[in-house]
Amino acid sequence: MFRSFRAVTCRVALIACVAGTAVLPFRSASAPAATVKHVFEEIGTVQRFGDDARAALGSRYVNANALEASLGSAIMIPRARQLWQIYRPADGTGSTIAVLVRDLDTLNIVGTIQVPDNFSRATVDATYSGDWLHVSDSAGTRLWIVSFNHQFVYEFDLRSFAFKKRPLYGNFAGNAFGGKAAPFVGGMSYDRFHDDLLLLYGGPTGSAANANTFLYRLDVSVPPPTAYNPQDVQKMYRIRSCTGPVTSTDAGADTSGWDILVTERYLYVPCQRAGHTVIVVRMERPDGAEDNERHGEDVTAGPVYGSSVLADHASGRLFVTTYVQREIWVFETSTMSFVGVVPTARGLTDHDMTGFGLDSETGRVFFQSPTFGLGVAEGRFFPLPQARTLPRLTTGQERILSDARTGRVFVLEGDSAAGTTTPRVAAYKIYKTDAAPVPPPAPDPDRNTADTAEREGVTEARYNGSASGYGSRALLAKGYATVAPAPTAGVLVPTFMVVDLLKGFCGYTDRDIFAGRVAKTEYDTGSTAAEAIAARIDDTTRQDLNQASRCTLPALGDALGAGWAYKPAACASNEGMDVPEVKAQGDNGGRPALGSASVVCPRPPGGRLTAEADSRLTGVVAVDRSWTKTAVERTASGLVSTVTAVAEGINIADTIFIAEVRSTATSASNGRPRRNQMSIHDVSVRGVRVGTQDLCAAECNLQNLERDLNALAAGRIVFRTGKGPNSGLDQALLEGSPKGAQTAVQKSVARQASDRALVGDFTTEIPAFEMTVFNDNTNWGRARQIYQFAGVSSSATYNVVVRPSFVDPDLPSDAGGGDLGTPELGGTPFDGTVEGLSGGGAGFESQPAARTVLADDEDDDDGNPIVRALQAVARGLRLFLTSPRHALLLLTAWALLGSPAVLGRRRRLLAGVRRA
């Protein structure tokens, strides 16, 4: 009875119609879709134990009286237009699987399959899983499902329903672990570029020692072998950066599989560090275990305690769902950042099971939550909008399935938690939802510049330049309470109960300190402003020091006498001021000096805006000297911003010693098409020693330094440099906009959003050297110490705007007419940026319009009003044809100026009509 067949379709469909099952008919894909009034509208159901399924498979498999949570749950393959429902024997006898295949458009049964084996759910514990462990290829022609004991992966041809099985590591009798302690598959993805299956292993399972993550590449382009080749064990690549469990390989976790995101060059592998910090590892495809010592791994850390990971290959994004907080975190490959978060519950909801799903065609993420209801978030947008919801407040656990072609969403409510009162229901609810919106295009920074030469009285320059930086910085994300190491044993944190006593003493408040900080150097059209301070702390800590009773820790307030009294050096100026410049020095409030700070604000336009600060940092991380200097200047060539930051004599816990970290950023903009890069960013690190080992005595190779330090950190610390592939630098801003209106050296907007959400970091500076110590755990969540050195940020924006004017092109230039001309632009720090603007550079030179002569005798022209009128018309036509932008501006201005005369004429005419 159990074989691939299509002839049964009509018979089963007839039974379904007569029996009145709840499978609803649907329009074909070409039929017009009904208008959706709300974000979700329920339109039908798919029974898990319906009469049509029982008629096709028999009551041994389809028996609601022996309801198991996973029986009859589905796999959707939209590109094959198929919906699979999977059943085990309801009576618990035998090791076989029956599959019911439905047409995704009509939901009619189109075939059945029997497999002499059991299939695996997406976790080691089937009870708590929300999905079958499966993946399909990008064309929708093949489907792979892992067997229950992880010894095989079954490969199905979605056209003929024929299948074959490929042996896995679990089939190897000599594996290093054996039994359930062996690494289990916690995720499976398809590599369309190499026709490989990528299997993510974790283990040893069922143990607090589950801290190993392996990647295995299975070639599915060749026929399968009859047995597992012991030599293939060498292909099990251990990911060094992963030192915590992949939760889909942990017993009892409410989770689903962890997807790997695949690009042509890189694999983006999600896993966890010790303390359950979710990380994403970017790496090139490994050849096997022999790569472990030399293979590069770039790491980005995200939220704490991941539940599942869904990959949207089209947009290059991963969606991480968290277990405790019930949130959706979005990771973006292009910036190596977690760029947004969507909550699906309120507060800590450990036992409120929530189901998730991803539409791979649209990037939409769906969830079913007992606190927020049924929701959808537009996962391809930035900034990431919050979810729209239908208040259907019930638990979910099974993966939500969606079909973008028909706009239908399939939701199986209920869960499998111990002692639950909401078991999984007997039918999927089908909802209709609106079409996915398209993300708007990014704003064009050149939209406000006219791409023309400057001319006094004809054009106007509008500009803004900024520079900021720091020598050293320490940020404690979660405050003092998380400085003490918090080792974990599984999900337990032995030190939590002790350190938790500090919670009442402001122990969990983020803390931030800068040494040698220039917070602001801004030169705007008509104004300047600057602020610098030798040492700066966050506002909350300053209040705590000045009001010790806030934290019930009097000793803390006595640390600096009566609190924090240091004030920055600050100044501001504008065009209307009488004095040419304003200067200021920092104020230590009569306390011991922590360093020096000074600022100079010139009256614009012209002059050089400067700020500088100098200090030192002591403590676990000590710095002999931290200093920053900035300058912003309006020149004849545009606007130039420069910042230099340096940290000298760095000592990290008497273990890591660095002689100097230095960073310089320069940005120049002049509002004209660029010929080369508009910003420069230089980073150098020299004299690095770990213990007694010199990593680089002179100037370091930054790529090698980052690699070597991360290898020594053994998973507890991540090092980054300002020139590394994971620096967060916005490369597009570094290059500058095509018309030359904007350029900058700063974090990308995505990295800024990521840092704000994850560690409370609101800065834009790119640190030359960064060290992050992870102390995350399931009780505190994020708990990180971040040390940054020589951070810099510079920007320059310059727009050339044409004023509405009434210039006659034939008037002599001293009368305000003729060629707009090209001004003397002066020097620039960038070769090729503005040179040749008056020397024939394509698109840079403003050519005078050809003169039209209507008569030979110009004296006669001047005396002939008709000829003069024709000349004026000709000049206007020539202006419109040669410079339509200027002509339209003139027309607009004339219309505005002429409107009073037109209105006056109209009033007189109306008055005459009334009198008549």
GROMACS .gro file of N, CA, C and O in nm, residues 23 87 250 352 371 467 477 517 702 776:
model
   40
   23VAL      N    1  -1.039   1.999   0.552
   23VAL     CA    2  -0.946   2.046   0.450
   23VAL      C    3  -1.024   2.130   0.352
   23VAL      O    4  -1.116   2.082   0.285
   87TYR      N    5   0.426   1.047   0.995
   87TYR     CA    6   0.361   0.966   1.099
   87TYR      C    7   0.451   0.849   1.137
   87TYR      O    8   0.514   0.788   1.051
  250ASP      N    9   2.117   1.959   2.319
  250ASP     CA   10   2.102   1.944   2.463
  250ASP      C   11   1.965   1.884   2.495
  250ASP      O   12   1.865   1.922   2.434
  352ASP      N   13   0.676   2.977   2.884
  352ASP     CA   14   0.576   3.015   2.785
  352ASP      C   15   0.627   2.975   2.647
  352ASP      O   16   0.698   3.051   2.581
  371THR      N   17   0.182   3.540   2.502
  371THR     CA   18   0.170   3.675   2.556
  371THR      C   19   0.149   3.781   2.449
  371THR      O   20   0.083   3.882   2.474
  467ALA      N   21   3.457   6.547   1.442
  467ALA     CA   22   3.567   6.456   1.477
  467ALA      C   23   3.557   6.429   1.626
  467ALA      O   24   3.528   6.519   1.705
  477ALA      N   25   2.937   4.603   3.069
  477ALA     CA   26   2.798   4.579   3.034
  477ALA      C   27   2.737   4.486   3.136
  477ALA      O   28   2.758   4.366   3.134
  517ARG      N   29   3.938   6.186   2.636
  517ARG     CA   30   3.815   6.182   2.556
  517ARG      C   31   3.783   6.317   2.493
  517ARG      O   32   3.771   6.419   2.563
  702LEU      N   33   4.835   4.329   1.170
  702LEU     CA   34   4.711   4.331   1.247
  702LEU      C   35   4.630   4.203   1.228
  702LEU      O   36   4.567   4.153   1.323
  776ASP      N   37   2.894   3.608   3.030
  776ASP     CA   38   2.750   3.585   3.013
  776ASP      C   39   2.708   3.455   3.080
  776ASP      O   40   2.785   3.360   3.092
   0.00000   0.00000   0.00000
